[in-house]
mmCIF file of C-alpha atoms and ligand atoms in Angstrom:
data_model
loop_
_atom_site.group_PDB
_atom_site.id
_atom_site.type_symbol
_atom_site.label_atom_id
_atom_site.label_comp_id
_atom_site.label_asym_id
_atom_site.label_seq_id
_atom_site.Cartn_x
_atom_site.Cartn_y
_atom_site.Cartn_z
ATOM 1 C CA MET E 5 -0.077 0.057 -0.050
ATOM 2 C CA SER E 6 1.799 3.094 -1.146
ATOM 3 C CA LEU E 7 2.239 6.333 1.106
ATOM 4 C CA LEU E 8 2.206 9.709 -0.453
ATOM 5 C CA VAL E 9 4.241 12.565 1.139
ATOM 6 C CA VAL E 10 4.458 16.290 0.542
ATOM 7 C CA GLY E 11 7.235 18.343 2.051
ATOM 8 C CA THR E 12 10.700 19.979 1.529
ATOM 9 C CA VAL E 13 13.486 18.530 -0.445
ATOM 10 C CA ALA E 14 16.477 20.681 0.559
ATOM 11 C CA PHE E 15 20.117 21.354 0.689
ATOM 12 C CA ASP E 16 21.371 21.489 4.213
ATOM 13 C CA ALA E 17 24.243 23.056 5.855
ATOM 14 C CA LEU E 18 24.853 21.345 9.294
ATOM 15 C CA GLU E 19 27.044 22.005 12.114
ATOM 16 C CA THR E 20 27.189 19.828 15.407
ATOM 17 C CA PRO E 21 30.034 18.977 17.946
ATOM 18 C CA PHE E 22 30.891 16.227 15.536
ATOM 19 C CA GLY E 23 31.543 17.956 12.602
ATOM 20 C CA LYS E 24 30.253 20.295 9.681
ATOM 21 C CA VAL E 25 29.036 19.937 6.168
ATOM 22 C CA ASP E 26 28.264 22.929 3.827
ATOM 23 C CA ARG E 27 25.833 21.377 1.501
ATOM 24 C CA THR E 28 24.067 17.958 1.852
ATOM 25 C CA VAL E 29 20.716 16.845 0.586
ATOM 26 C CA GLY E 30 18.055 17.014 3.271
ATOM 27 C CA GLY E 31 14.595 18.196 3.762
ATOM 28 C CA ALA E 32 11.662 16.741 5.586
ATOM 29 C CA ALA E 33 10.154 14.891 2.764
ATOM 30 C CA THR E 34 13.653 13.339 2.087
ATOM 31 C CA TYR E 35 14.184 11.999 5.348
ATOM 32 C CA PHE E 36 10.599 10.868 5.493
ATOM 33 C CA SER E 37 10.746 9.037 2.200
ATOM 34 C CA VAL E 38 14.040 7.284 2.855
ATOM 35 C CA ALA E 39 12.638 6.068 6.160
ATOM 36 C CA ALA E 40 9.317 5.024 5.007
ATOM 37 C CA SER E 41 10.688 3.344 1.935
ATOM 38 C CA CYS E 42 12.266 0.624 4.116
ATOM 39 C CA PHE E 43 8.551 -0.365 4.699
ATOM 40 C CA THR E 44 6.595 0.466 1.638
ATOM 41 C CA ASP E 45 6.422 2.262 -1.585
ATOM 42 C CA VAL E 46 6.571 6.030 -1.325
ATOM 43 C CA ASN E 47 5.115 8.702 -3.647
ATOM 44 C CA LEU E 48 7.163 11.965 -3.285
ATOM 45 C CA VAL E 49 5.567 15.542 -3.934
ATOM 46 C CA GLY E 50 7.846 18.424 -3.689
ATOM 47 C CA VAL E 51 9.999 21.038 -5.597
ATOM 48 C CA VAL E 52 13.715 21.328 -6.410
ATOM 49 C CA GLY E 53 15.680 23.785 -8.316
ATOM 50 C CA ASP E 54 18.081 23.258 -11.321
ATOM 51 C CA ASP E 55 20.945 22.924 -8.880
ATOM 52 C CA PHE E 56 19.452 19.588 -7.802
ATOM 53 C CA THR E 57 21.307 17.225 -10.287
ATOM 54 C CA ASP E 58 21.038 13.657 -11.154
ATOM 55 C CA GLU E 59 23.611 12.814 -8.680
ATOM 56 C CA HIS E 60 21.314 14.155 -6.085
ATOM 57 C CA VAL E 61 18.279 12.397 -7.265
ATOM 58 C CA ALA E 62 20.221 9.070 -6.770
ATOM 59 C CA ILE E 63 19.146 9.195 -3.139
ATOM 60 C CA PHE E 64 15.641 8.343 -4.212
ATOM 61 C CA ARG E 65 16.453 6.113 -7.276
ATOM 62 C CA ASP E 66 17.581 3.009 -5.715
ATOM 63 C CA ARG E 67 14.665 2.818 -3.372
ATOM 64 C CA ARG E 68 10.920 2.277 -3.479
ATOM 65 C CA ILE E 69 10.406 6.145 -3.857
ATOM 66 C CA ASP E 70 8.468 7.543 -6.998
ATOM 67 C CA ILE E 71 9.733 10.955 -7.628
ATOM 68 C CA SER E 72 7.197 11.680 -10.710
ATOM 69 C CA GLY E 73 5.660 14.294 -8.350
ATOM 70 C CA LEU E 74 9.078 15.829 -7.734
ATOM 71 C CA GLU E 75 8.806 19.162 -9.744
ATOM 72 C CA ARG E 76 12.178 20.543 -11.077
ATOM 73 C CA ALA E 77 11.878 24.377 -11.292
ATOM 74 C CA PRO E 78 14.178 27.002 -12.431
ATOM 75 C CA GLY E 79 16.203 28.461 -9.552
ATOM 76 C CA LYS E 80 17.546 27.287 -6.401
ATOM 77 C CA SER E 81 16.485 24.375 -4.123
ATOM 78 C CA PHE E 82 15.310 25.064 -0.640
ATOM 79 C CA PHE E 83 18.186 25.626 1.686
ATOM 80 C CA TRP E 84 18.293 25.441 5.508
ATOM 81 C CA ALA E 85 21.433 25.935 7.820
ATOM 82 C CA GLY E 86 21.249 24.880 11.492
ATOM 83 C CA ARG E 87 23.771 24.357 14.257
ATOM 84 C CA TYR E 88 23.398 22.072 17.481
ATOM 85 C CA GLY E 89 25.427 22.229 20.660
ATOM 86 C CA MET E 90 25.905 19.280 23.009
ATOM 87 C CA ASP E 91 22.215 19.117 23.832
ATOM 88 C CA PRO E 92 20.486 17.578 20.553
ATOM 89 C CA ASN E 93 17.331 18.912 21.558
ATOM 90 C CA GLU E 94 18.439 22.467 21.177
ATOM 91 C CA ARG E 95 18.989 23.734 17.633
ATOM 92 C CA VAL E 96 19.563 27.120 16.021
ATOM 93 C CA THR E 97 18.398 27.884 12.724
ATOM 94 C CA LEU E 98 21.188 30.246 10.911
ATOM 95 C CA ALA E 99 19.379 30.340 7.482
ATOM 96 C CA THR E 100 16.042 29.300 5.752
ATOM 97 C CA GLU E 101 15.984 30.302 2.063
ATOM 98 C CA LEU E 102 12.635 29.322 0.364
ATOM 99 C CA ASN E 103 13.843 29.593 -3.146
ATOM 100 C CA VAL E 104 11.713 27.636 -5.476
ATOM 101 C CA LEU E 105 9.473 26.629 -2.638
ATOM 102 C CA ALA E 106 8.090 30.286 -2.562
ATOM 103 C CA THR E 107 6.206 29.789 -5.720
ATOM 104 C CA PHE E 108 5.588 26.165 -5.727
ATOM 105 C CA ARG E 109 1.895 24.967 -6.389
ATOM 106 C CA PRO E 110 1.826 21.222 -6.083
ATOM 107 C CA LYS E 111 0.239 19.127 -8.863
ATOM 108 C CA LEU E 112 -0.150 15.438 -8.299
ATOM 109 C CA PRO E 113 0.505 12.894 -11.103
ATOM 110 C CA ASP E 114 -2.583 10.851 -11.663
ATOM 111 C CA SER E 115 -1.014 7.677 -10.213
ATOM 112 C CA TYR E 116 -0.590 9.607 -6.893
ATOM 113 C CA ARG E 117 -4.315 10.478 -6.709
ATOM 114 C CA THR E 118 -5.666 7.358 -5.219
ATOM 115 C CA ALA E 119 -3.368 7.465 -2.143
ATOM 116 C CA LYS E 120 -4.741 5.774 0.865
ATOM 117 C CA HIS E 121 -1.874 6.992 3.454
ATOM 118 C CA VAL E 122 -0.791 10.656 3.195
ATOM 119 C CA PHE E 123 1.825 12.440 5.260
ATOM 120 C CA LEU E 124 1.775 16.244 5.068
ATOM 121 C CA ALA E 125 5.254 17.193 6.221
ATOM 122 C CA ASN E 126 6.155 20.444 7.807
ATOM 123 C CA ILE E 127 5.379 23.118 4.968
ATOM 124 C CA ASP E 128 2.974 25.693 4.345
ATOM 125 C CA PRO E 129 -0.712 24.550 5.253
ATOM 126 C CA THR E 130 -2.095 26.028 2.347
ATOM 127 C CA LEU E 131 0.358 23.456 0.188
ATOM 128 C CA GLN E 132 -0.809 20.815 2.622
ATOM 129 C CA ARG E 133 -4.401 21.408 1.690
ATOM 130 C CA LEU E 134 -3.710 21.744 -2.054
ATOM 131 C CA VAL E 135 -2.268 18.235 -2.022
ATOM 132 C CA LEU E 136 -5.016 16.800 0.140
ATOM 133 C CA GLU E 137 -7.713 18.315 -2.205
ATOM 134 C CA GLN E 138 -6.270 16.556 -5.203
ATOM 135 C CA ILE E 139 -6.769 13.078 -3.790
ATOM 136 C CA LYS E 140 -9.768 11.159 -4.735
ATOM 137 C CA GLY E 141 -11.918 9.674 -2.194
ATOM 138 C CA LYS E 142 -11.087 9.647 1.602
ATOM 139 C CA PRO E 143 -7.641 8.379 2.422
ATOM 140 C CA ARG E 144 -7.372 5.724 5.157
ATOM 141 C CA LEU E 145 -4.820 7.785 7.072
ATOM 142 C CA VAL E 146 -3.662 11.370 7.025
ATOM 143 C CA ALA E 147 -0.952 12.414 9.392
ATOM 144 C CA LEU E 148 0.506 15.992 9.626
ATOM 145 C CA ASP E 149 3.467 17.904 10.889
ATOM 146 C CA THR E 150 3.872 21.596 11.278
ATOM 147 C CA MET E 151 6.081 24.212 13.246
ATOM 148 C CA ASN E 152 5.887 27.261 15.413
ATOM 149 C CA TYR E 153 6.112 29.485 12.251
ATOM 150 C CA TRP E 154 2.959 28.140 10.893
ATOM 151 C CA ILE E 155 1.157 28.094 14.173
ATOM 152 C CA GLU E 156 1.909 31.693 14.745
ATOM 153 C CA LYS E 157 1.621 33.146 11.024
ATOM 154 C CA THR E 158 -1.269 30.992 9.456
ATOM 155 C CA PRO E 159 -3.571 29.744 12.412
ATOM 156 C CA ALA E 160 -6.652 29.701 10.225
ATOM 157 C CA GLU E 161 -5.122 27.727 7.363
ATOM 158 C CA LEU E 162 -3.639 25.333 9.708
ATOM 159 C CA ARG E 163 -7.002 24.845 11.731
ATOM 160 C CA GLU E 164 -8.744 24.109 8.260
ATOM 161 C CA ILE E 165 -6.248 21.290 7.249
ATOM 162 C CA LEU E 166 -6.362 19.966 11.135
ATOM 163 C CA LYS E 167 -10.094 19.296 10.465
ATOM 164 C CA HIS E 168 -8.878 16.609 7.880
ATOM 165 C CA THR E 169 -6.021 15.244 9.872
ATOM 166 C CA HIS E 170 -6.133 11.934 11.652
ATOM 167 C CA ILE E 171 -2.885 11.930 13.411
ATOM 168 C CA LEU E 172 -0.869 15.193 14.413
ATOM 169 C CA MET E 173 2.879 14.488 14.792
ATOM 170 C CA ILE E 174 4.564 17.620 16.311
ATOM 171 C CA ASN E 175 7.021 18.301 19.075
ATOM 172 C CA ASP E 176 6.292 19.219 22.869
ATOM 173 C CA ALA E 177 6.965 23.109 22.329
ATOM 174 C CA GLU E 178 4.635 22.994 19.166
ATOM 175 C CA THR E 179 1.922 21.123 21.237
ATOM 176 C CA ARG E 180 1.961 23.570 24.007
ATOM 177 C CA MET E 181 1.854 26.473 21.495
ATOM 178 C CA LEU E 182 -0.999 25.169 19.542
ATOM 179 C CA SER E 183 -3.136 24.256 22.378
ATOM 180 C CA ASN E 184 -2.125 27.083 24.889
ATOM 181 C CA GLU E 185 -1.682 24.369 27.408
ATOM 182 C CA HIS E 186 1.269 23.388 29.195
ATOM 183 C CA ASN E 187 0.323 19.763 30.471
ATOM 184 C CA LEU E 188 0.820 17.560 27.375
ATOM 185 C CA LEU E 189 -2.409 15.462 28.339
ATOM 186 C CA ARG E 190 -4.593 18.355 28.567
ATOM 187 C CA ALA E 191 -2.999 19.835 25.476
ATOM 188 C CA ALA E 192 -3.859 16.556 23.692
ATOM 189 C CA ARG E 193 -7.474 16.723 24.676
ATOM 190 C CA HIS E 194 -7.637 20.370 23.351
ATOM 191 C CA ILE E 195 -6.038 19.368 19.882
ATOM 192 C CA PHE E 196 -8.613 16.422 19.469
ATOM 193 C CA LYS E 197 -11.276 19.031 19.362
ATOM 194 C CA LEU E 198 -9.399 20.449 16.343
ATOM 195 C CA GLY E 199 -9.803 17.313 14.399
ATOM 196 C CA PRO E 200 -7.001 14.829 14.975
ATOM 197 C CA LYS E 201 -7.863 11.550 16.686
ATOM 198 C CA ALA E 202 -4.465 10.875 17.981
ATOM 199 C CA LEU E 203 -1.376 13.016 18.819
ATOM 200 C CA VAL E 204 2.230 11.861 18.653
ATOM 201 C CA ILE E 205 4.465 14.171 20.502
ATOM 202 C CA LYS E 206 8.131 13.859 19.348
ATOM 203 C CA ARG E 207 10.516 14.716 22.248
ATOM 204 C CA GLY E 208 13.994 14.331 20.818
ATOM 205 C CA GLU E 209 16.378 12.342 23.009
ATOM 206 C CA TYR E 210 13.483 11.842 25.456
ATOM 207 C CA GLY E 211 11.649 9.824 23.095
ATOM 208 C CA ALA E 212 7.971 10.099 22.019
ATOM 209 C CA MET E 213 4.644 9.779 23.362
ATOM 210 C CA MET E 214 1.382 8.832 21.443
ATOM 211 C CA VAL E 215 -2.090 10.036 23.092
ATOM 212 C CA HIS E 216 -5.548 8.881 21.563
ATOM 213 C CA ASP E 217 -9.022 7.963 22.965
ATOM 214 C CA ASN E 218 -7.911 4.688 24.407
ATOM 215 C CA GLY E 219 -4.942 5.838 26.388
ATOM 216 C CA VAL E 220 -1.259 6.806 26.272
ATOM 217 C CA PHE E 221 1.944 5.062 25.053
ATOM 218 C CA ALA E 222 5.524 6.260 25.339
ATOM 219 C CA VAL E 223 8.666 4.942 23.737
ATOM 220 C CA PRO E 224 12.153 5.933 24.582
ATOM 221 C CA ALA E 225 14.716 7.226 22.165
ATOM 222 C CA PHE E 226 17.302 4.389 21.475
ATOM 223 C CA PRO E 227 20.252 5.010 23.780
ATOM 224 C CA LEU E 228 23.340 5.889 21.655
ATOM 225 C CA GLU E 229 26.602 6.843 22.659
ATOM 226 C CA GLU E 230 27.084 9.461 20.017
ATOM 227 C CA VAL E 231 24.403 11.355 18.308
ATOM 228 C CA HIS E 232 26.376 12.937 15.266
ATOM 229 C CA ASP E 233 23.701 14.876 13.741
ATOM 230 C CA PRO E 234 20.051 15.307 15.041
ATOM 231 C CA THR E 235 18.780 16.627 11.709
ATOM 232 C CA GLY E 236 15.803 14.636 10.265
ATOM 233 C CA ALA E 237 15.123 12.686 13.463
ATOM 234 C CA GLY E 238 11.435 13.690 13.420
ATOM 235 C CA ASP E 239 10.921 13.138 9.857
ATOM 236 C CA SER E 240 12.520 9.899 10.076
ATOM 237 C CA PHE E 241 10.448 8.876 12.911
ATOM 238 C CA ALA E 242 7.349 9.945 11.012
ATOM 239 C CA GLY E 243 8.831 7.833 8.049
ATOM 240 C CA GLY E 244 8.982 4.696 10.153
ATOM 241 C CA PHE E 245 5.845 5.270 11.953
ATOM 242 C CA MET E 246 3.738 5.893 8.697
ATOM 243 C CA GLY E 247 5.656 3.311 6.768
ATOM 244 C CA TYR E 248 4.842 0.569 9.087
ATOM 245 C CA LEU E 249 1.188 1.720 9.238
ATOM 246 C CA ALA E 250 0.858 1.715 5.609
ATOM 247 C CA THR E 251 1.503 -1.969 5.648
ATOM 248 C CA ALA E 252 -0.790 -2.873 8.482
ATOM 249 C CA SER E 253 -4.316 -4.393 7.770
ATOM 250 C CA SER E 254 -5.810 -2.711 10.796
ATOM 251 C CA MET E 255 -5.129 0.418 12.848
ATOM 252 C CA ASN E 256 -5.872 -0.788 16.550
ATOM 253 C CA ASP E 257 -3.794 0.272 19.645
ATOM 254 C CA ALA E 258 -1.327 -2.604 19.363
ATOM 255 C CA VAL E 259 -0.589 -1.666 15.768
ATOM 256 C CA LEU E 260 -0.112 2.084 16.519
ATOM 257 C CA ARG E 261 2.264 0.885 19.402
ATOM 258 C CA ARG E 262 4.352 -1.140 17.086
ATOM 259 C CA ALA E 263 4.475 1.951 14.766
ATOM 260 C CA MET E 264 5.807 4.235 17.516
ATOM 261 C CA VAL E 265 8.616 1.743 18.015
ATOM 262 C CA TYR E 266 9.570 1.613 14.163
ATOM 263 C CA GLY E 267 9.306 5.375 14.334
ATOM 264 C CA SER E 268 11.934 5.592 17.092
ATOM 265 C CA VAL E 269 14.036 2.901 15.482
ATOM 266 C CA MET E 270 14.407 5.122 12.251
ATOM 267 C CA GLY E 271 14.916 8.086 14.130
ATOM 268 C CA SER E 272 17.783 6.606 15.974
ATOM 269 C CA PHE E 273 19.400 5.458 12.631
ATOM 270 C CA ALA E 274 18.997 8.851 11.191
ATOM 271 C CA VAL E 275 21.170 10.593 13.993
ATOM 272 C CA GLU E 276 23.905 8.178 13.987
ATOM 273 C CA ARG E 277 25.721 9.900 11.214
ATOM 274 C CA PHE E 278 25.570 13.185 9.334
ATOM 275 C CA GLY E 279 22.560 13.758 6.825
ATOM 276 C CA LEU E 280 21.314 10.742 5.321
ATOM 277 C CA GLU E 281 24.552 8.860 5.454
ATOM 278 C CA ARG E 282 23.348 6.067 8.063
ATOM 279 C CA ILE E 283 19.538 5.889 7.124
ATOM 280 C CA ARG E 284 20.000 5.569 3.417
ATOM 281 C CA HIS E 285 22.020 2.421 4.066
ATOM 282 C CA VAL E 286 20.144 0.602 6.728
ATOM 283 C CA THR E 287 18.695 -2.823 6.201
ATOM 284 C CA ARG E 288 15.535 -4.568 7.178
ATOM 285 C CA ARG E 289 17.514 -6.939 9.067
ATOM 286 C CA GLU E 290 19.150 -4.000 11.232
ATOM 287 C CA ILE E 291 15.650 -2.333 11.509
ATOM 288 C CA GLN E 292 14.191 -5.633 13.166
ATOM 289 C CA ALA E 293 17.228 -6.167 15.459
ATOM 290 C CA ARG E 294 16.767 -2.539 16.801
ATOM 291 C CA ALA E 295 13.011 -3.185 17.249
ATOM 292 C CA ARG E 296 13.764 -6.202 19.238
ATOM 293 C CA HIS E 297 16.365 -4.141 21.348
ATOM 294 C CA PHE E 298 13.584 -1.643 22.024
ATOM 295 C CA GLN E 299 11.432 -4.600 23.214
ATOM 296 C CA LYS E 300 14.083 -5.668 25.583
ATOM 297 C CA LEU E 301 14.768 -1.855 26.689
ATOM 298 C CA THR E 302 11.187 -1.571 27.899
ATOM 299 C CA GLN E 303 10.474 -4.893 29.410
ATOM 300 C CA PHE E 304 9.890 -5.056 33.179
ATOM 301 C CA ARG E 305 8.020 -7.395 35.424
ATOM 302 C CA LEU E 306 6.043 -6.327 38.470
HETATM 303 P P1 AMP G 18 13.688 17.663 11.593
HETATM 304 O O1 AMP G 18 13.145 16.105 11.523
HETATM 305 O O2 AMP G 18 12.755 18.323 12.327
HETATM 306 O O3 AMP G 18 15.125 17.550 12.134
HETATM 307 O O4 AMP G 18 13.831 18.100 10.049
HETATM 308 C C1 AMP G 18 15.140 18.522 9.437
HETATM 309 C C2 AMP G 18 14.827 18.878 7.966
HETATM 310 O O5 AMP G 18 13.814 19.867 7.937
HETATM 311 C C3 AMP G 18 15.968 19.571 7.595
HETATM 312 O O6 AMP G 18 16.677 18.545 6.611
HETATM 313 C C4 AMP G 18 15.579 20.828 6.722
HETATM 314 O O7 AMP G 18 15.984 20.800 5.334
HETATM 315 C C5 AMP G 18 14.025 20.771 6.778
HETATM 316 N N1 AMP G 18 13.443 22.311 7.253
HETATM 317 C C6 AMP G 18 14.139 23.158 8.129
HETATM 318 N N2 AMP G 18 13.416 24.164 8.363
HETATM 319 C C7 AMP G 18 12.364 23.977 7.690
HETATM 320 C C8 AMP G 18 11.195 24.601 7.243
HETATM 321 N N3 AMP G 18 11.016 25.934 7.847
HETATM 322 N N4 AMP G 18 10.239 24.095 6.564
HETATM 323 C C9 AMP G 18 10.164 22.978 6.042
HETATM 324 N N5 AMP G 18 11.262 22.245 6.222
HETATM 325 C C10 AMP G 18 12.358 22.673 6.935
#
């Protein structure tokens, strides 16, 4: 069952205590697609500039990622520069250049329009809506990510798209900002009134928490001795989570819990090396081994 994603495909400049790269392929939709394609076929919607060459496209080529919805426009690709200190949860954005994204109007290839699983990665809510509107019938699952910028600048557009969202996947600061509630459980209850049936709160090195009608489930982040580059952890988490769900025959609590673990597994691979270096080479066997490790990590008797 294929999975559609819309979001940024970018060049990133990254600085962490473990090193520095001036220009590497990144973007929310890129990390998401690479992670999700370990589980299912992915249809990618996005835009790049004419600086995004065949060599860069190779990241998608050898995988189960259809890029017929990746438009190439004249100009430069979206660019983001960020720096992390010793605390991987704290990042400073040094530059955000929209470039070709500023005028992007997504147009879905016909083969994408029957998508049953959709991930609206962090991007302008108007673009998220344009994508959702082009899908025929009702998708089985729509999940959405957003950020402080859209919560503040386009609250009406965000509220509109949230009405059509089943699962909202954001971090703790965004959860508090969107709900005006400090307590995350109360925040979740507020967010359910806006449309979503479940909330997945990404908490960086503290793991992730899922809240829905039938309760709460928390998963830790995989304990790693060295986190080389936290970039893409959230999107890789979403890729593992949605990739797994797209293959599941039903969507009960047990399945959603397993999706949380696969999300955390993929997030942990993403941060082990710079950019996409680790996650693009991860195997099914390594994913399963780490999922089993998670099982051990969280098992206890009373
Ligand atoms: P994360 O999973 O949150 O670490 O996402 C990291 C990716 O998000 C990077 O590869 C960036 O290219 C991309 N990114 C950074 N800022 C933005 C933004 N304002 N909108 C969309 N994508 C962004």
